[in-house]
CSV table of C-alpha atoms and ligand atoms in Angstrom, one decimal:
chain,number,residue,atom,x,y,z
A,5,MET,CA,142.1,86.9,106.3
A,6,THR,CA,144.9,84.4,107.0
A,7,ASP,CA,147.2,82.0,105.2
A,8,ALA,CA,146.2,78.4,104.7
A,9,ALA,CA,146.9,75.8,107.3
A,10,PRO,CA,150.3,74.8,106.1
A,11,ASP,CA,151.6,78.4,106.7
A,12,SER,CA,150.5,78.5,110.2
A,13,PRO,CA,153.1,79.0,113.0
A,14,ARG,CA,152.0,75.7,114.5
A,15,ALA,CA,152.5,73.6,111.3
A,16,PRO,CA,155.0,75.2,109.0
A,17,ALA,CA,154.9,73.7,105.5
A,18,VAL,CA,158.1,72.6,103.7
A,19,GLY,CA,160.2,75.6,102.8
A,20,VAL,CA,158.3,78.2,104.8
A,21,ASP,CA,160.2,77.6,108.0
A,22,SER,CA,163.5,78.7,106.4
A,23,GLY,CA,164.5,82.1,105.1
A,24,PRO,CA,165.6,85.1,107.1
A,25,LEU,CA,162.9,85.0,109.8
A,26,PRO,CA,161.5,81.4,110.1
A,27,ILE,CA,157.8,81.4,110.8
A,28,GLY,CA,158.3,78.7,113.5
A,29,ASP,CA,160.0,81.4,115.6
A,30,PHE,CA,156.7,83.0,116.3
A,31,THR,CA,155.3,80.8,119.0
A,32,SER,CA,152.1,82.4,120.2
A,33,PRO,CA,149.2,79.9,120.0
A,34,VAL,CA,146.8,82.7,119.6
A,35,ARG,CA,148.1,83.3,116.1
A,36,ASP,CA,146.0,80.8,114.3
A,37,GLU,CA,143.6,80.8,111.4
A,38,ARG,CA,140.5,81.1,113.5
A,39,THR,CA,141.7,84.2,115.4
A,40,ALA,CA,142.8,85.8,112.1
A,41,ALA,CA,139.5,84.9,110.4
A,42,ILE,CA,137.4,86.4,113.2
A,43,LEU,CA,139.4,89.6,113.3
A,44,GLY,CA,139.6,89.7,109.5
A,45,ALA,CA,135.8,89.4,109.2
A,46,ALA,CA,135.4,92.3,111.7
A,47,VAL,CA,137.9,94.5,109.9
A,48,GLY,CA,136.4,93.6,106.5
A,49,ILE,CA,132.8,94.4,107.5
A,50,GLY,CA,133.8,97.5,109.4
A,51,PHE,CA,136.0,98.9,106.6
A,52,THR,CA,133.2,98.3,104.1
A,53,VAL,CA,130.8,100.3,106.2
A,54,CYS,CA,133.4,103.1,106.6
A,55,PHE,CA,134.0,103.0,102.9
A,56,ALA,CA,130.3,103.3,102.0
A,57,THR,CA,129.6,106.1,104.5
A,58,GLY,CA,132.8,107.9,103.5
A,59,VAL,CA,132.1,107.7,99.8
A,60,LEU,CA,128.6,109.0,100.6
A,61,SER,CA,130.1,112.0,102.4
A,62,HIS,CA,132.3,112.6,99.4
A,63,LEU,CA,129.4,112.5,97.0
A,64,ILE,CA,127.3,114.9,99.1
A,65,GLN,CA,130.1,117.5,99.2
A,66,ASP,CA,131.2,117.1,95.5
A,67,PRO,CA,128.1,115.8,93.8
A,68,PRO,CA,128.6,114.5,90.2
A,69,SER,CA,125.7,115.2,87.8
A,70,TRP,CA,124.0,111.9,88.5
A,71,PHE,CA,123.9,112.3,92.3
A,72,LEU,CA,121.1,114.3,94.0
A,73,TRP,CA,121.3,114.2,97.8
A,74,THR,CA,118.0,114.1,99.6
A,75,SER,CA,117.0,116.7,102.2
A,76,ARG,CA,115.1,114.0,104.2
A,77,PRO,CA,115.3,112.5,106.8
A,78,ALA,CA,116.8,115.5,108.4
A,79,GLY,CA,119.3,113.5,110.5
A,80,LEU,CA,120.5,111.0,108.0
A,81,TYR,CA,123.9,112.5,107.4
A,82,ARG,CA,124.4,113.0,111.1
A,83,PHE,CA,123.9,109.2,111.5
A,84,THR,CA,126.1,108.1,108.5
A,85,GLN,CA,129.0,110.4,109.3
A,86,GLY,CA,128.8,109.8,113.1
A,87,LEU,CA,128.9,106.0,112.3
A,88,HIS,CA,131.9,106.5,110.0
A,89,VAL,CA,134.0,108.2,112.6
A,90,VAL,CA,133.0,106.2,115.7
A,91,LEU,CA,133.3,102.9,113.8
A,92,GLY,CA,136.6,104.0,112.2
A,93,LEU,CA,138.0,104.7,115.7
A,94,ALA,CA,136.6,101.4,117.1
A,95,LEU,CA,138.3,99.5,114.3
A,96,ILE,CA,141.8,100.7,115.2
A,97,PRO,CA,142.4,98.0,118.0
A,98,ILE,CA,140.8,95.3,115.8
A,99,LEU,CA,143.0,96.3,112.8
A,100,LEU,CA,146.2,96.3,115.0
A,101,ALA,CA,145.3,92.9,116.5
A,102,LYS,CA,144.7,91.5,113.0
A,103,ILE,CA,148.1,92.8,111.9
A,104,TRP,CA,149.7,91.3,115.0
A,105,THR,CA,148.1,88.0,114.5
A,106,THR,CA,149.2,87.6,110.9
A,107,TYR,CA,152.4,89.5,110.5
A,108,PRO,CA,154.7,86.5,110.8
A,109,HIS,CA,153.4,85.4,107.5
A,110,LEU,CA,155.0,88.4,105.9
A,111,PHE,CA,158.3,86.7,106.4
A,112,SER,CA,157.2,83.3,104.9
A,113,TRP,CA,159.8,81.9,102.5
A,114,PRO,CA,160.0,81.8,99.5
A,115,PRO,CA,158.3,85.2,99.1
A,116,ALA,CA,156.2,83.8,96.2
A,117,ARG,CA,155.2,80.3,95.4
A,118,SER,CA,153.5,81.2,92.1
A,119,VAL,CA,152.6,84.3,90.1
A,120,ALA,CA,149.1,84.4,91.7
A,121,HIS,CA,150.6,84.0,95.2
A,122,GLY,CA,153.1,86.7,94.4
A,123,LEU,CA,150.4,89.1,93.3
A,124,GLU,CA,148.3,88.3,96.3
A,125,ARG,CA,151.2,89.1,98.6
A,126,LEU,CA,151.9,92.3,96.7
A,127,ALA,CA,148.3,93.4,97.4
A,128,LEU,CA,149.2,93.2,101.1
A,129,LEU,CA,151.3,96.4,100.7
A,130,PRO,CA,148.3,98.7,99.8
A,131,LEU,CA,146.1,96.8,102.2
A,132,LEU,CA,148.3,97.2,105.2
A,133,GLY,CA,149.8,100.6,104.4
A,134,GLY,CA,146.4,102.0,103.3
A,135,ALA,CA,144.5,100.7,106.3
A,136,LEU,CA,147.1,102.2,108.7
A,137,PHE,CA,147.0,105.4,106.6
A,138,LEU,CA,143.2,105.7,106.8
A,139,SER,CA,143.2,105.2,110.6
A,140,PHE,CA,146.0,107.6,111.2
A,141,THR,CA,144.8,110.4,108.9
A,142,GLY,CA,141.2,110.0,110.1
A,143,LEU,CA,142.2,110.1,113.8
A,144,SER,CA,144.5,113.1,113.2
A,145,ASN,CA,141.9,115.0,111.2
A,146,ILE,CA,139.2,114.8,113.9
A,147,ASN,CA,141.8,116.1,116.4
A,148,VAL,CA,142.6,119.0,114.0
A,149,TRP,CA,146.3,117.9,113.9
A,150,ARG,CA,147.3,117.6,110.3
A,151,PRO,CA,151.1,117.0,110.0
A,152,TRP,CA,151.1,116.6,106.2
A,153,ASP,CA,151.1,118.8,103.1
A,154,PHE,CA,148.4,117.0,101.1
A,155,ASP,CA,144.6,117.7,101.0
A,156,PHE,CA,143.2,115.4,103.7
A,157,ARG,CA,140.0,114.7,101.8
A,158,SER,CA,141.7,113.6,98.6
A,159,GLY,CA,144.4,111.5,100.4
A,160,HIS,CA,141.8,109.8,102.6
A,161,TYR,CA,139.4,109.2,99.7
A,162,TRP,CA,141.9,107.6,97.3
A,163,ALA,CA,143.5,105.6,100.0
A,164,ALA,CA,140.0,104.2,100.8
A,165,TRP,CA,139.6,103.0,97.2
A,166,LEU,CA,143.0,101.4,97.2
A,167,VAL,CA,142.3,99.6,100.5
A,168,ILE,CA,138.9,98.3,99.3
A,169,GLY,CA,140.5,97.1,96.0
A,170,ALA,CA,143.3,95.3,97.9
A,171,MET,CA,140.7,93.9,100.4
A,172,VAL,CA,138.7,92.3,97.6
A,173,ILE,CA,141.9,90.6,96.3
A,174,HIS,CA,142.8,89.5,99.8
A,175,LEU,CA,139.4,88.2,100.6
A,176,THR,CA,139.2,86.3,97.4
A,177,ALA,CA,142.5,84.6,98.1
A,178,LYS,CA,141.6,83.8,101.7
A,179,TRP,CA,137.9,83.0,101.3
A,180,ALA,CA,138.2,79.2,101.6
A,181,THR,CA,140.4,79.2,104.7
A,182,THR,CA,138.4,81.9,106.3
A,183,ARG,CA,135.1,80.0,105.8
A,184,THR,CA,136.6,76.8,107.2
A,185,ALA,CA,138.3,78.6,110.1
A,186,LEU,CA,134.9,80.1,111.0
A,187,THR,CA,132.7,77.1,110.5
A,188,ASP,CA,134.9,74.0,110.9
A,189,PRO,CA,138.1,74.9,112.7
A,190,ALA,CA,138.9,71.3,113.7
A,191,SER,CA,139.5,70.4,110.1
A,192,LEU,CA,142.4,72.9,110.1
A,193,GLY,CA,143.8,71.3,113.2
A,194,ILE,CA,142.7,74.3,115.3
A,195,GLU,CA,142.4,73.5,118.9
A,196,PRO,CA,139.5,74.9,121.0
A,197,SER,CA,140.3,78.1,122.8
A,198,VAL,CA,140.1,77.4,126.5
A,199,GLY,CA,143.0,75.7,128.0
A,200,GLN,CA,144.9,75.8,124.7
A,201,SER,CA,148.1,77.0,126.4
A,202,PRO,CA,149.4,78.2,129.8
A,203,GLY,CA,149.5,81.8,128.3
A,204,LEU,CA,146.7,83.9,126.8
A,205,ASP,CA,144.1,81.8,125.0
A,206,ARG,CA,142.1,82.9,121.9
A,207,ARG,CA,138.9,83.7,123.7
A,208,SER,CA,140.7,86.0,126.2
A,209,PHE,CA,142.7,87.6,123.4
A,210,LEU,CA,139.7,88.3,121.3
A,211,GLY,CA,137.7,89.4,124.3
A,212,ALA,CA,140.3,92.0,125.2
A,213,VAL,CA,140.5,93.3,121.6
A,214,PHE,CA,136.7,93.6,121.2
A,215,ALA,CA,136.3,95.1,124.7
A,216,THR,CA,138.9,97.7,123.9
A,217,SER,CA,137.0,98.5,120.6
A,218,GLY,CA,133.7,98.7,122.5
A,219,LEU,CA,135.1,101.0,125.0
A,220,ILE,CA,136.5,103.3,122.3
A,221,ALA,CA,133.0,103.4,120.7
A,222,LEU,CA,131.4,104.1,124.1
A,223,PHE,CA,133.8,106.9,125.0
A,224,SER,CA,133.4,108.5,121.5
A,225,VAL,CA,129.7,108.2,120.5
A,226,GLY,CA,128.7,111.0,122.9
A,227,GLN,CA,130.0,113.5,120.3
A,228,THR,CA,126.9,112.8,118.3
A,229,PHE,CA,124.6,110.9,120.6
A,230,ALA,CA,123.5,113.5,123.2
A,231,PRO,CA,122.5,111.2,126.0
A,232,LEU,CA,126.1,109.9,126.2
A,233,ARG,CA,127.7,113.3,125.8
A,234,ARG,CA,129.3,113.2,129.2
A,235,LEU,CA,131.2,110.1,128.2
A,236,ALA,CA,132.7,111.7,125.1
A,237,LEU,CA,136.2,111.6,126.6
A,238,LEU,CA,138.2,110.3,123.7
A,239,VAL,CA,137.0,112.8,121.1
A,240,PRO,CA,137.8,116.6,121.0
A,241,ARG,CA,134.1,117.8,120.8
A,242,ARG,CA,131.2,117.6,123.1
A,243,PRO,CA,127.9,118.5,121.5
A,244,ASP,CA,126.9,120.8,124.3
A,245,ILE,CA,130.1,122.9,124.7
A,246,GLY,CA,130.6,126.1,122.7
A,247,PRO,CA,129.1,129.6,122.3
A,248,GLN,CA,125.4,129.4,122.8
A,249,GLY,CA,125.8,125.8,124.0
A,250,PHE,CA,127.2,124.0,120.9
A,251,PRO,CA,130.5,123.7,119.2
A,252,VAL,CA,132.1,125.8,116.5
A,253,ASN,CA,134.8,124.7,114.0
A,254,ARG,CA,135.5,128.0,112.3
A,255,GLU,CA,135.5,131.1,114.5
A,256,ALA,CA,134.3,134.5,113.2
A,257,ALA,CA,137.6,136.2,114.1
A,258,SER,CA,139.6,133.8,111.9
A,259,VAL,CA,137.8,135.0,108.8
A,260,GLY,CA,137.2,138.7,109.5
A,261,MET,CA,133.6,138.3,110.6
A,262,ALA,CA,133.9,139.1,114.4
A,263,ASP,CA,132.4,142.6,113.9
A,264,VAL,CA,129.8,142.7,111.2
A,265,ASP,CA,128.1,146.1,110.8
A,266,ALA,CA,124.4,145.2,111.1
A,267,ALA,CA,123.2,148.6,109.6
A,268,ALA,CA,125.3,148.1,106.5
A,269,TYR,CA,124.3,144.5,106.0
A,270,ARG,CA,122.6,143.5,102.8
A,271,LEU,CA,121.4,140.1,101.5
A,272,VAL,CA,121.5,140.0,97.7
A,273,VAL,CA,119.4,137.4,95.9
A,274,ASP,CA,120.4,137.4,92.2
A,275,GLY,CA,121.6,135.2,89.3
A,276,ALA,CA,120.3,133.9,86.1
A,277,GLY,CA,117.5,132.0,87.8
A,278,VAL,CA,115.7,135.0,89.3
A,279,GLY,CA,113.1,137.3,87.7
A,280,ARG,CA,113.4,140.1,90.3
A,281,PRO,CA,116.8,140.5,92.1
A,282,LEU,CA,116.5,141.4,95.7
A,283,GLU,CA,118.6,143.4,98.1
A,284,LEU,CA,117.3,143.1,101.7
A,285,THR,CA,118.4,144.7,105.0
A,286,LEU,CA,118.4,142.8,108.2
A,287,ASP,CA,115.2,144.6,109.2
A,288,ASP,CA,113.6,143.4,105.9
A,289,LEU,CA,114.6,139.8,106.7
A,290,ARG,CA,113.2,140.2,110.3
A,291,SER,CA,109.9,141.5,109.0
A,292,MET,CA,109.3,138.5,106.7
A,293,PRO,CA,107.4,135.5,108.0
A,294,GLN,CA,109.7,133.4,110.2
A,295,ARG,CA,109.9,129.7,110.5
A,296,GLU,CA,111.3,127.5,113.3
A,297,ALA,CA,113.0,124.1,112.8
A,298,GLU,CA,114.9,121.7,115.1
A,299,LEU,CA,117.9,120.7,113.0
A,300,PRO,CA,121.4,119.3,113.7
A,301,ILE,CA,124.7,120.8,112.8
A,302,ALA,CA,126.4,117.5,111.6
A,303,CYS,CA,130.1,118.0,111.2
A,304,VAL,CA,132.2,116.0,108.7
A,305,GLU,CA,134.4,115.2,111.7
A,306,GLY,CA,131.5,113.1,113.2
A,307,TRP,CA,130.2,115.4,116.0
A,308,SER,CA,126.7,116.7,115.8
A,309,SER,CA,124.3,118.8,117.9
A,310,SER,CA,120.6,119.6,117.4
A,311,GLN,CA,119.3,123.2,118.0
A,312,ARG,CA,116.1,125.1,117.5
A,313,TRP,CA,116.7,127.6,114.6
A,314,ARG,CA,114.5,130.5,113.5
A,315,GLY,CA,114.7,132.4,110.3
A,316,VAL,CA,113.4,133.0,106.7
A,317,PRO,CA,112.9,129.9,104.5
A,318,VAL,CA,115.1,130.1,101.4
A,319,ARG,CA,112.1,129.0,99.3
A,320,ASP,CA,110.2,132.1,100.4
A,321,LEU,CA,113.1,134.3,99.2
A,322,LEU,CA,113.2,132.4,95.9
A,323,ALA,CA,109.5,132.8,95.4
A,324,GLN,CA,109.8,136.6,96.2
A,325,ALA,CA,112.6,136.8,93.6
A,326,GLY,CA,110.5,135.0,91.0
A,327,ALA,CA,112.7,131.9,90.8
A,328,GLY,CA,111.3,128.6,89.4
A,329,ASP,CA,110.4,125.5,91.4
A,330,ASP,CA,113.6,123.7,90.3
A,331,ALA,CA,115.9,126.6,91.0
A,332,GLU,CA,119.3,125.8,92.6
A,333,VAL,CA,121.3,128.1,94.8
A,334,THR,CA,124.9,128.9,95.5
A,335,VAL,CA,125.1,130.4,99.0
A,336,VAL,CA,127.9,132.8,99.3
A,337,SER,CA,129.5,133.9,102.6
A,338,MET,CA,130.9,137.4,103.4
A,339,GLN,CA,134.0,135.8,105.1
A,340,ASP,CA,137.4,136.7,103.8
A,341,SER,CA,138.7,133.2,103.3
A,342,ARG,CA,138.0,131.3,100.1
A,343,ARG,CA,137.8,127.9,101.9
A,344,LEU,CA,134.2,127.0,102.5
A,345,LYS,CA,133.1,130.4,101.3
A,346,THR,CA,130.2,128.9,99.2
A,347,SER,CA,127.9,125.9,99.4
A,348,GLU,CA,125.4,124.5,97.0
A,349,LEU,CA,121.6,124.0,97.6
A,350,ASN,CA,120.3,121.5,95.0
A,351,ARG,CA,116.7,121.8,94.1
A,352,TRP,CA,115.5,119.6,96.9
A,353,HIS,CA,117.4,121.4,99.6
A,354,ALA,CA,116.6,124.8,98.2
A,355,HIS,CA,112.9,124.1,98.3
A,356,ASP,CA,112.7,122.2,101.6
A,357,PRO,CA,110.5,124.3,103.9
A,358,ASP,CA,113.1,123.8,106.7
A,359,THR,CA,116.1,125.2,104.7
A,360,LEU,CA,116.4,128.5,106.5
A,361,LEU,CA,118.5,131.7,106.5
A,362,ALA,CA,118.6,131.6,110.3
A,363,LEU,CA,118.7,134.8,112.3
A,364,GLU,CA,118.3,133.2,115.7
A,365,VAL,CA,119.1,130.0,117.6
A,366,ASN,CA,117.3,128.8,120.7
A,367,GLY,CA,115.5,132.2,121.0
A,368,GLU,CA,118.8,134.2,120.8
A,369,VAL,CA,120.3,136.3,118.0
A,370,LEU,CA,123.1,134.2,116.5
A,371,ALA,CA,126.5,134.7,118.1
A,372,PRO,CA,129.3,135.8,115.6
A,373,ASP,CA,130.9,132.4,115.7
A,374,HIS,CA,127.6,130.8,114.7
A,375,GLY,CA,127.3,133.1,111.7
A,376,TYR,CA,125.7,136.4,112.8
A,377,PRO,CA,123.8,138.1,111.3
A,378,VAL,CA,122.6,135.4,108.9
A,379,ARG,CA,123.5,131.8,108.4
A,380,LEU,CA,122.3,128.9,106.3
A,381,ILE,CA,120.8,125.9,108.2
A,382,GLY,CA,119.1,123.1,106.3
A,383,PRO,CA,118.1,119.4,107.0
A,384,ASN,CA,120.5,116.5,106.2
A,385,ARG,CA,123.6,118.5,105.2
A,386,PRO,CA,127.2,118.3,106.4
A,387,GLY,CA,128.2,121.2,108.7
A,388,VAL,CA,130.7,122.5,106.2
A,389,MET,CA,127.8,123.1,103.8
A,390,GLN,CA,125.8,125.1,106.4
A,391,THR,CA,127.4,128.4,105.3
A,392,LYS,CA,127.8,131.1,107.9
A,393,TRP,CA,127.8,135.0,107.5
A,394,VAL,CA,125.6,134.7,104.3
A,395,GLY,CA,125.7,137.7,102.1
A,396,ARG,CA,124.4,136.4,98.8
A,397,LEU,CA,122.2,133.8,97.2
A,398,GLU,CA,123.1,133.2,93.6
A,399,VAL,CA,120.2,131.4,91.9
A,400,THR,CA,120.5,129.3,88.7
B,1,HEM,C1,140.0,106.1,112.5
B,1,HEM,C2,139.3,105.9,111.5
B,1,HEM,C3,138.7,106.9,110.6
B,1,HEM,C4,138.4,108.2,110.9
B,1,HEM,C5,138.5,108.9,112.3
B,1,HEM,C6,137.9,108.8,109.7
B,1,HEM,C7,137.4,110.1,109.6
B,1,HEM,C8,137.0,110.7,108.5
B,1,HEM,C9,136.5,112.1,108.4
B,1,HEM,C10,136.6,113.1,109.5
B,1,HEM,C11,136.1,112.3,107.1
B,1,HEM,C12,135.5,113.6,106.6
B,1,HEM,C13,136.5,114.4,105.8
B,1,HEM,C14,135.9,115.6,105.2
B,1,HEM,O1,134.9,115.6,104.5
B,1,HEM,O2,136.4,116.7,105.5
B,1,HEM,C15,136.2,111.0,106.4
B,1,HEM,C16,135.9,110.9,105.1
B,1,HEM,C17,136.1,109.7,104.4
B,1,HEM,N1,136.5,108.5,104.9
B,1,HEM,FE1,137.2,108.2,106.8
B,1,HEM,N2,137.9,107.9,108.7
B,1,HEM,C18,138.4,106.7,109.2
B,1,HEM,C19,138.5,105.5,108.6
B,1,HEM,C20,138.1,105.3,107.3
B,1,HEM,C21,138.1,104.0,106.6
B,1,HEM,C22,138.6,102.7,107.3
B,1,HEM,C23,137.7,104.2,105.3
B,1,HEM,C24,137.5,103.3,104.2
B,1,HEM,C25,137.7,102.0,104.2
B,1,HEM,C26,137.4,105.6,105.2
B,1,HEM,C27,136.9,106.2,104.0
B,1,HEM,C28,136.6,107.5,103.9
B,1,HEM,C29,136.1,108.2,102.7
B,1,HEM,C30,136.0,107.5,101.3
B,1,HEM,C31,135.8,109.5,103.0
B,1,HEM,C32,135.4,110.6,102.1
B,1,HEM,C33,136.5,111.5,101.7
B,1,HEM,C34,136.1,112.7,100.9
B,1,HEM,O3,135.2,113.4,101.3
B,1,HEM,O4,136.7,112.8,99.8
B,1,HEM,N3,137.7,106.3,106.4
B,1,HEM,N4,136.8,110.1,107.3
C-alpha cells in the first residue's frame, strides 16, 4: 500500500527529505496515504482474482496428478478466463495510478532504516517489475504480438507467483497504515478530498482512474459477453466475426489442413484402453447416432463464442471400442504442427454426453478453419484443448 505518515510528501520525517531526490519536491496533494490505500486495495484484490483464475487455467492445461477438472458447468472456464483477461486489462490504469501515487517514496533517504525495512523495499522490485511485466505480456499476448523469445505461459505464470509473493510482503508491511488510511484518515492528518487544493482533488483523481478502468472493461467484455459484442472495441476479437460466424485462432492453411481428402479420411480409436480398435470413415461417423449440444469455444485469450454443434459423442465411440467407464483419451490432430497437436480428455470429460467429435456447426458442415472434417468440442474446456482435424483417439 503506502508508506507510513512520516514518509508522506506533506510531512517528511527527519532524514527522508534529504538524499538525491528529496521527497518534499513532490508536491501533489493527491499523493497521500488514503489515495494509495484505495488504489492499493483495488490492485491487491484484482491481482488476487487474476492470480486465482490464471493458476486455474494453468492447472486445466497442465494438470498435475491431484487435479481433475470438471466438465460442468459447461461455461465455467469461459467465465473464469473471460474475467481474467477483462479484469487484467481494467487493472492497468489502476496499477499505473498506484505507481504514480507512491513512486516518490522510492527515492526516500536513507534507502533502508533497518534490515526489515530494507527487505521490504527490496520486495518492491519484483512487485513493481512483475506487475508491469504481467500487464505488458498479457496485453501483448491477446493482441498476438509477442516481441520476446521466451514461452509466454511460463514467463507469465512464474511472474504471477513472484508478484503474489512480493504482494504478501508488501501488504504485511503496509497493513496498519492501509487500515487506518481507509477507516480513520484524520488520525494520519489526511484532509478531506473536496476543496483540498486548487488543483485536482483526491475524489476527482480516483474518479478519473476508476472511470477509465470501467470504460476499458466495458469496451472489452463484449469479446465474451455476446450482448455487448458491438462494444468490443479495445480487444482484437468479436465473438460473431469469423468463418461460419465465429472467430478462429489457428487457420487450416497454416498447418496443412486446408484441403483434407474426405474419401481417404479415417478416424482411428486405439490404445491400451480399448478391447476392439476401430477405424472409421467419415460415412461411418455420419451413420452413427448424432447428438447436438450448445457449447462455447472459450479461448485462453479471453474471447468466447457459443455455437450449436452436432456430432458423435466420444463416449459412444469408447463404448463401441470396448473401453472402460474410467477410460481417458488423448485426442490427436492430423495437423502438421506439433504445437497443440494433442489434447487430453480426463475421465469426466471423456464420458460427458456432450463431449463430441463434431461434424457440423449450426447445421453446416464444419469449415476447414473450424476443423473439417472432424473436431473435438466438449463442455468447460479451453479452446486450445478443443482439438481440430481429429484423426485419432488414443485410449488409456
Ligand atoms: C493485462 C493484464 C492481463 C492479461 C491481458 C492476461 C492475459 C492472460 C492470458 C491470455 C493467459 C492465458 C495464457 C495461455 O494459457 O496461453 C493468462 C494466463 C495467466 N495469467 Fe494473466 N493476464 C493479465 C494479468 C495477470 C495478472 C495480474 C496475473 C496475476 C497476478 C496473471 C496471472 C496469470 C497466470 C498465473 C496465468 C496462467 C499461465 C499458464 O497457463 O501457465 N495474469 N493471462
